[in-house]
PDB file of C-alpha atoms in Angstrom:
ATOM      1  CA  UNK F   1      77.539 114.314 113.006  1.00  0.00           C
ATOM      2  CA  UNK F   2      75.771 113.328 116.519  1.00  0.00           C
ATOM      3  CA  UNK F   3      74.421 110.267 116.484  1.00  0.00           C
ATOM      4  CA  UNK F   4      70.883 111.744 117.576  1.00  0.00           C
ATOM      5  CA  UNK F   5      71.108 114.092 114.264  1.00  0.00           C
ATOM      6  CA  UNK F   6      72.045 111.182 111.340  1.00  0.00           C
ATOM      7  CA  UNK F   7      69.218 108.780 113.186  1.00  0.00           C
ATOM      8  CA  UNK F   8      67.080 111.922 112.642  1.00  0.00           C
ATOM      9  CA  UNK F   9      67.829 112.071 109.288  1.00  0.00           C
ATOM     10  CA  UNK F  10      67.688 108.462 108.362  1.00  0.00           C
ATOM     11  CA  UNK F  11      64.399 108.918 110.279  1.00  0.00           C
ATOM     12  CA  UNK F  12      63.115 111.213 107.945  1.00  0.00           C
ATOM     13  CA  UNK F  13      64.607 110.389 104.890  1.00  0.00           C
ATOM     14  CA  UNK F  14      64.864 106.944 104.248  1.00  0.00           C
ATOM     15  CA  UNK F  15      60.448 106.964 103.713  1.00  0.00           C
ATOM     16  CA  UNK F  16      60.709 109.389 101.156  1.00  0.00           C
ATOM     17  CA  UNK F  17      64.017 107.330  99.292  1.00  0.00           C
ATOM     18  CA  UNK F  18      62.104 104.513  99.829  1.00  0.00           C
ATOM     19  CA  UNK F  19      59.038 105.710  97.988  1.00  0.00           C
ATOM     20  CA  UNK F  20      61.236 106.502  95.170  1.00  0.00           C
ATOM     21  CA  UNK F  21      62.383 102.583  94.971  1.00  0.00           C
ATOM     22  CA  UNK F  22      66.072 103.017  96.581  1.00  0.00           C
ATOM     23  CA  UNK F  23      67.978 102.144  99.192  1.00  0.00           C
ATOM     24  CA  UNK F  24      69.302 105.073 101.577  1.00  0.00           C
ATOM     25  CA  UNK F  25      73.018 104.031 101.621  1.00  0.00           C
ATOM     26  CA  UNK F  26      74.497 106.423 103.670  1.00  0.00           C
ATOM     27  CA  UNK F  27      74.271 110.281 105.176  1.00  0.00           C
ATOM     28  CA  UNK F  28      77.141 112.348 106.023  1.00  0.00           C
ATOM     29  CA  UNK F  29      77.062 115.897 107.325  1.00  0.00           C
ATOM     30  CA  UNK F  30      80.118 117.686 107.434  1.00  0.00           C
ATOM     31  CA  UNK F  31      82.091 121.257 107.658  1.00  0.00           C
ATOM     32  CA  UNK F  32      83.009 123.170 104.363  1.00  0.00           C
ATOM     33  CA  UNK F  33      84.217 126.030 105.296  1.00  0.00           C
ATOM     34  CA  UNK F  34      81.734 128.340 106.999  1.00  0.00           C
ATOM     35  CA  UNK F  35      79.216 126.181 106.125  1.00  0.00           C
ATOM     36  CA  UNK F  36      78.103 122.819 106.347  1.00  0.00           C
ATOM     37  CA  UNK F  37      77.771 119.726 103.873  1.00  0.00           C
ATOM     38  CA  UNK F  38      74.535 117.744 103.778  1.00  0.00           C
ATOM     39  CA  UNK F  39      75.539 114.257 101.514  1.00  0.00           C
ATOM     40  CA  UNK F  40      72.549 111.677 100.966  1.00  0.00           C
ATOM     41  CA  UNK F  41      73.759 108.438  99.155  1.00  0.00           C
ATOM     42  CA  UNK F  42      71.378 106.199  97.711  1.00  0.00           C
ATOM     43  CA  UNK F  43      71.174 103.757  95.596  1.00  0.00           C
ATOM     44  CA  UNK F  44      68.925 100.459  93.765  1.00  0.00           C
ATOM     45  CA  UNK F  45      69.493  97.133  92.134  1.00  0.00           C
ATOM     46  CA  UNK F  46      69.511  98.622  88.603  1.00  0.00           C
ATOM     47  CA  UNK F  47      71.615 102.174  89.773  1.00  0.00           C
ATOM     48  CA  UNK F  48      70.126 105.830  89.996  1.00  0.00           C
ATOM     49  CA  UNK F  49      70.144 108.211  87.286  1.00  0.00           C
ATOM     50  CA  UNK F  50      70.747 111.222  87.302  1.00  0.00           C
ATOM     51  CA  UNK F  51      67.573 113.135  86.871  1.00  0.00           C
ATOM     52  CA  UNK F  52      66.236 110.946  89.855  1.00  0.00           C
ATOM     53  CA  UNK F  53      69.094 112.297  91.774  1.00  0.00           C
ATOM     54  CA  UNK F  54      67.726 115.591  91.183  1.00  0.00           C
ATOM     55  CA  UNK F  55      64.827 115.116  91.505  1.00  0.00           C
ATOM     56  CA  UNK F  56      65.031 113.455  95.117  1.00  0.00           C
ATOM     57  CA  UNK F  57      67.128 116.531  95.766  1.00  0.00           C
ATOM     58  CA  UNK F  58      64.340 118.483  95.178  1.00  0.00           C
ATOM     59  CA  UNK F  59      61.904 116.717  97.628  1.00  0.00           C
ATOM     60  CA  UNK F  60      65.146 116.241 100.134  1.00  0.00           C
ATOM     61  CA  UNK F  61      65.590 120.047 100.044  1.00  0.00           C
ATOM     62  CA  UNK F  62      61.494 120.516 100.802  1.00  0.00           C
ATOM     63  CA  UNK F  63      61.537 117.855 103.288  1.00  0.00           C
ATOM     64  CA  UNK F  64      64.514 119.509 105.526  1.00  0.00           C
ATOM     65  CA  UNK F  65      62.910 122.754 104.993  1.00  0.00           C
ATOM     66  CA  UNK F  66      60.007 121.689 106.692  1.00  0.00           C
ATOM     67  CA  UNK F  67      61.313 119.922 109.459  1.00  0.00           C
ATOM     68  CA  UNK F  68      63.959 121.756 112.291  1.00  0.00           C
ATOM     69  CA  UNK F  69      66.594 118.526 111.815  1.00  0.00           C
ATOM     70  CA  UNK F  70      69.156 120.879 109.770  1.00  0.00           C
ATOM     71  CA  UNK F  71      68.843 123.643 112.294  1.00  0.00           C
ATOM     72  CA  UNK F  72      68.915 127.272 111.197  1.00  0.00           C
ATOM     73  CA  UNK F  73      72.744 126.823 109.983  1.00  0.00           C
ATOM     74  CA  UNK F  74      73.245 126.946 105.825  1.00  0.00           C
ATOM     75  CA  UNK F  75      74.127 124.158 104.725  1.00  0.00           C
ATOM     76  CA  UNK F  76      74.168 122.475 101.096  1.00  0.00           C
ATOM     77  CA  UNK F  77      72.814 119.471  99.964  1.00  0.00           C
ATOM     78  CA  UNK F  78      73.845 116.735  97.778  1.00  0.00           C
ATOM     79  CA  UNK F  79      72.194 113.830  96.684  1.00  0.00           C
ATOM     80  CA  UNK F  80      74.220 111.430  94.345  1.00  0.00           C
ATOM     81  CA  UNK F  81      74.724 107.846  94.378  1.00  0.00           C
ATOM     82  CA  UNK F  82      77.699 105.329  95.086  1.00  0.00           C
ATOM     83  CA  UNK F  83      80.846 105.934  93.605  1.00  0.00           C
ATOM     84  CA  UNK F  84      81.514 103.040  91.555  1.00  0.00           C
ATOM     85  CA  UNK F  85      84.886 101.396  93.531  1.00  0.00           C
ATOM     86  CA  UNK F  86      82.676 101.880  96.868  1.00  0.00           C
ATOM     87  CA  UNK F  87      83.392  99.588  99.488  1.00  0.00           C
ATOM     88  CA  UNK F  88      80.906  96.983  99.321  1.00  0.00           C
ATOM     89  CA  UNK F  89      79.800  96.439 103.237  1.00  0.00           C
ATOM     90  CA  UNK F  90      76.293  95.087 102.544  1.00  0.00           C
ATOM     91  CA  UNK F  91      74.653  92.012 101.028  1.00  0.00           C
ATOM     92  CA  UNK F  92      72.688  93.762  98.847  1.00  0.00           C
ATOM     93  CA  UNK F  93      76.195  95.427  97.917  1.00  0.00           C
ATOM     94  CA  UNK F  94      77.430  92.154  96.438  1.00  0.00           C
ATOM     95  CA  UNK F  95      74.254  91.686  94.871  1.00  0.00           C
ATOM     96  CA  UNK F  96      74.850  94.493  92.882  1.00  0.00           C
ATOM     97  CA  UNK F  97      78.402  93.483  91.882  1.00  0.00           C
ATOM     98  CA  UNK F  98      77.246  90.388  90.720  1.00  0.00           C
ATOM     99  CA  UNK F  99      79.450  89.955  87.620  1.00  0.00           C
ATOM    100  CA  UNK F 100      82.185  92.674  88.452  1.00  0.00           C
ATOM    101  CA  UNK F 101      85.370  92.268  89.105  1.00  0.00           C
ATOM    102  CA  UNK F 102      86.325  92.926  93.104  1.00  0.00           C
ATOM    103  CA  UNK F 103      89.172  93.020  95.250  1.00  0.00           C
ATOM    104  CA  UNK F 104      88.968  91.247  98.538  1.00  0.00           C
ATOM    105  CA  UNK F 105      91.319  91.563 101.669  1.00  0.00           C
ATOM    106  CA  UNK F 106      90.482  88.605 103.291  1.00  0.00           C
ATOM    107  CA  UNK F 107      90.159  88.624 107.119  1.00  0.00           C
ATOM    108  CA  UNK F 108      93.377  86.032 107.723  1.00  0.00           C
ATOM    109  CA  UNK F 109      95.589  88.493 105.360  1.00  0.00           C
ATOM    110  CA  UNK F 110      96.638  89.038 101.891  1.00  0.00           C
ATOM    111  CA  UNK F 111      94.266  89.927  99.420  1.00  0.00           C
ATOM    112  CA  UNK F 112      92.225  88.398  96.106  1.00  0.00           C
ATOM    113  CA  UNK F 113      90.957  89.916  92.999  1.00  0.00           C
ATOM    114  CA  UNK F 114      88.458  87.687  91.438  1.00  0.00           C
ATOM    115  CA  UNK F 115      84.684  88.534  89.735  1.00  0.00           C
ATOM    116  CA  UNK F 116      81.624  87.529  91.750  1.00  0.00           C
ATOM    117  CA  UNK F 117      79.599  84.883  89.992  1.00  0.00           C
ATOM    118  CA  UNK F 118      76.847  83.901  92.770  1.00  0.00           C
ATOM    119  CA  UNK F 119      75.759  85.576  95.849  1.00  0.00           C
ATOM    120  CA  UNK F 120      73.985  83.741  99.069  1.00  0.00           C
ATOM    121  CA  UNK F 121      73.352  84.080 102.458  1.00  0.00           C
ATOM    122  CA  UNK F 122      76.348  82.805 103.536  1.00  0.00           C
ATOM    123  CA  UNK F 123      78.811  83.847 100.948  1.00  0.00           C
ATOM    124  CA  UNK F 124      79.982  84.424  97.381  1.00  0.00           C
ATOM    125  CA  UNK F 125      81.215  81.727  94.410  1.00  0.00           C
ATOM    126  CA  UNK F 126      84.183  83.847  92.762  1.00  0.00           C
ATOM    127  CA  UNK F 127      86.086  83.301  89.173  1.00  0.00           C
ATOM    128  CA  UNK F 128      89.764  84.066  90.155  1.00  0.00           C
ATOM    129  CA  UNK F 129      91.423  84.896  86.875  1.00  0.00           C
ATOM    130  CA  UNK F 130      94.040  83.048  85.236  1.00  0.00           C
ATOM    131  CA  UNK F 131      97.705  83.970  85.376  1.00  0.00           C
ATOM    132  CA  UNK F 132      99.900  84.148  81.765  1.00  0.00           C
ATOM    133  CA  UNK F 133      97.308  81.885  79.769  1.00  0.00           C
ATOM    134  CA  UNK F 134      96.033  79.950  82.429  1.00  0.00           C
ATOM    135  CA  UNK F 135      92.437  79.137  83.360  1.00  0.00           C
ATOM    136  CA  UNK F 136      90.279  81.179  85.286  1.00  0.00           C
ATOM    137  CA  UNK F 137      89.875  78.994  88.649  1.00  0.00           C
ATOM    138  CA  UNK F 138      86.264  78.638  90.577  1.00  0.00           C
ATOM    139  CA  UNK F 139      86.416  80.123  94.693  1.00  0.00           C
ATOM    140  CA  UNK F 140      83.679  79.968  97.129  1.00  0.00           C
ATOM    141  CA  UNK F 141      84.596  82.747  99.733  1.00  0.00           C
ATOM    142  CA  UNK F 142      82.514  83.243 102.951  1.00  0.00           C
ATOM    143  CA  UNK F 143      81.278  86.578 103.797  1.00  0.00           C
ATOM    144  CA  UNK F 144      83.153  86.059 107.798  1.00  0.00           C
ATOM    145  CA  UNK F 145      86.495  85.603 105.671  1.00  0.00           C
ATOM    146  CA  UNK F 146      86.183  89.090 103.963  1.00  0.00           C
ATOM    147  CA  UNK F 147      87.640  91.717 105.694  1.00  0.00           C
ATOM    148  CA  UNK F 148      87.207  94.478 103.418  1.00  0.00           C
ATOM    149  CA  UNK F 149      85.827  94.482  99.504  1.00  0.00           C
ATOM    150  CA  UNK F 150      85.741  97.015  96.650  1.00  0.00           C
ATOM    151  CA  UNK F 151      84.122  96.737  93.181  1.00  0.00           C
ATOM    152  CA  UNK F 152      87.652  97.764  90.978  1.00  0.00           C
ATOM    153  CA  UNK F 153      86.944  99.662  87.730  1.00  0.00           C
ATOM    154  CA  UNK F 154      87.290  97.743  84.316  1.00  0.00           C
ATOM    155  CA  UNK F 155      88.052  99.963  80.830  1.00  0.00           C
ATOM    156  CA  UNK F 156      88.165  97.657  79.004  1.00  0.00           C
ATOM    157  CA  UNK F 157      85.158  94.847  80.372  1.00  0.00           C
ATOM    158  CA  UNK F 158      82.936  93.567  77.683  1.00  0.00           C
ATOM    159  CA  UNK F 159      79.168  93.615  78.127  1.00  0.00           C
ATOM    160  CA  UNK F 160      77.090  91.210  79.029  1.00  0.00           C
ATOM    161  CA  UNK F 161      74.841  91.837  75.755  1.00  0.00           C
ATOM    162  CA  UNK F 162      78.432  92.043  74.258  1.00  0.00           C
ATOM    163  CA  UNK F 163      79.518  88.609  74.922  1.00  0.00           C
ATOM    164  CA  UNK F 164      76.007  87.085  74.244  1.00  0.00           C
ATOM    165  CA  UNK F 165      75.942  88.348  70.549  1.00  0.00           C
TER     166      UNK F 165
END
């Protein structure tokens, strides 16, 4: 997608996700086939359901219809949120995690699964599990030492309201 036609879409967009209380995470326009994809991510503090996904389609679909930024082309929309092992690329994505259990390559090599207790400006305090019966351990990891981070999926992860019962 041209850089002119996503900053025209974020352009338009992100007011009307905003309205609705999210965050516009990402837009990606791409080829299927003959015709073309239209993907709007978004995404809030306490996730997005999915009748508010279609119902954001809804207005998305109106909006584009109105304006010329699709072009006469078909395309097809579709507005969904984050896939849960996302990379996590902003602060706000850490945030989110808070509690979950991520894997980090770190930016001097080798990599680190621990869960994300704490989350400031300049970086993250981690619980790095323990090894055959040993303790979970306490890391403070800056964000400039993170190369790359993804949330990874637990099955079997009690719940907070779980654990406080």
């Amino acid at each position: 997608m041209s850089t002119t036609q996503s900053d025209r879409l974020r352009g338009l967009l992100e007011p009307l996700v905003a309205a609705k209380g999210l965050d516009l995470e990402e837009i990606e326009l791409s080829k299927a086939g003959k015709r073309r994809m239209l993907r709007v991510i978004v995404d809030s503090d306490e996730g997005v359901e999915l009748d508010a996904c279609a119902e954001l389609s809804r207005e998305v679909s109106d909006l584009l219809d109105e304006s010329d930024v699709m072009g006469e082309d078909e395309y097809v929309l579709e507005v969904s949120s984050p896939g849960a092992d996302r990379p996590l690329t902003e602060h706000r994505h850490y945030v989110r995690a808070t509690g979950r259990l991520v894997k980090f390559q770190l930016a001097e090599g080798g990599e680190l699964v621990a869960r994300i207790l704490d989350v400031d400006d300049e970086g993250l305090d981690l619980e790095v599990p323990g090894v055959k019966g040993r303790k979970a351990t306490a890391r403070r990891i800056a964000f400039t030492d993170i190369a790359k981070a993804r949330v990874e999926i637990e099955f079997n992860r009690k719940d907070k309201k779980e654990e406080e019962a």
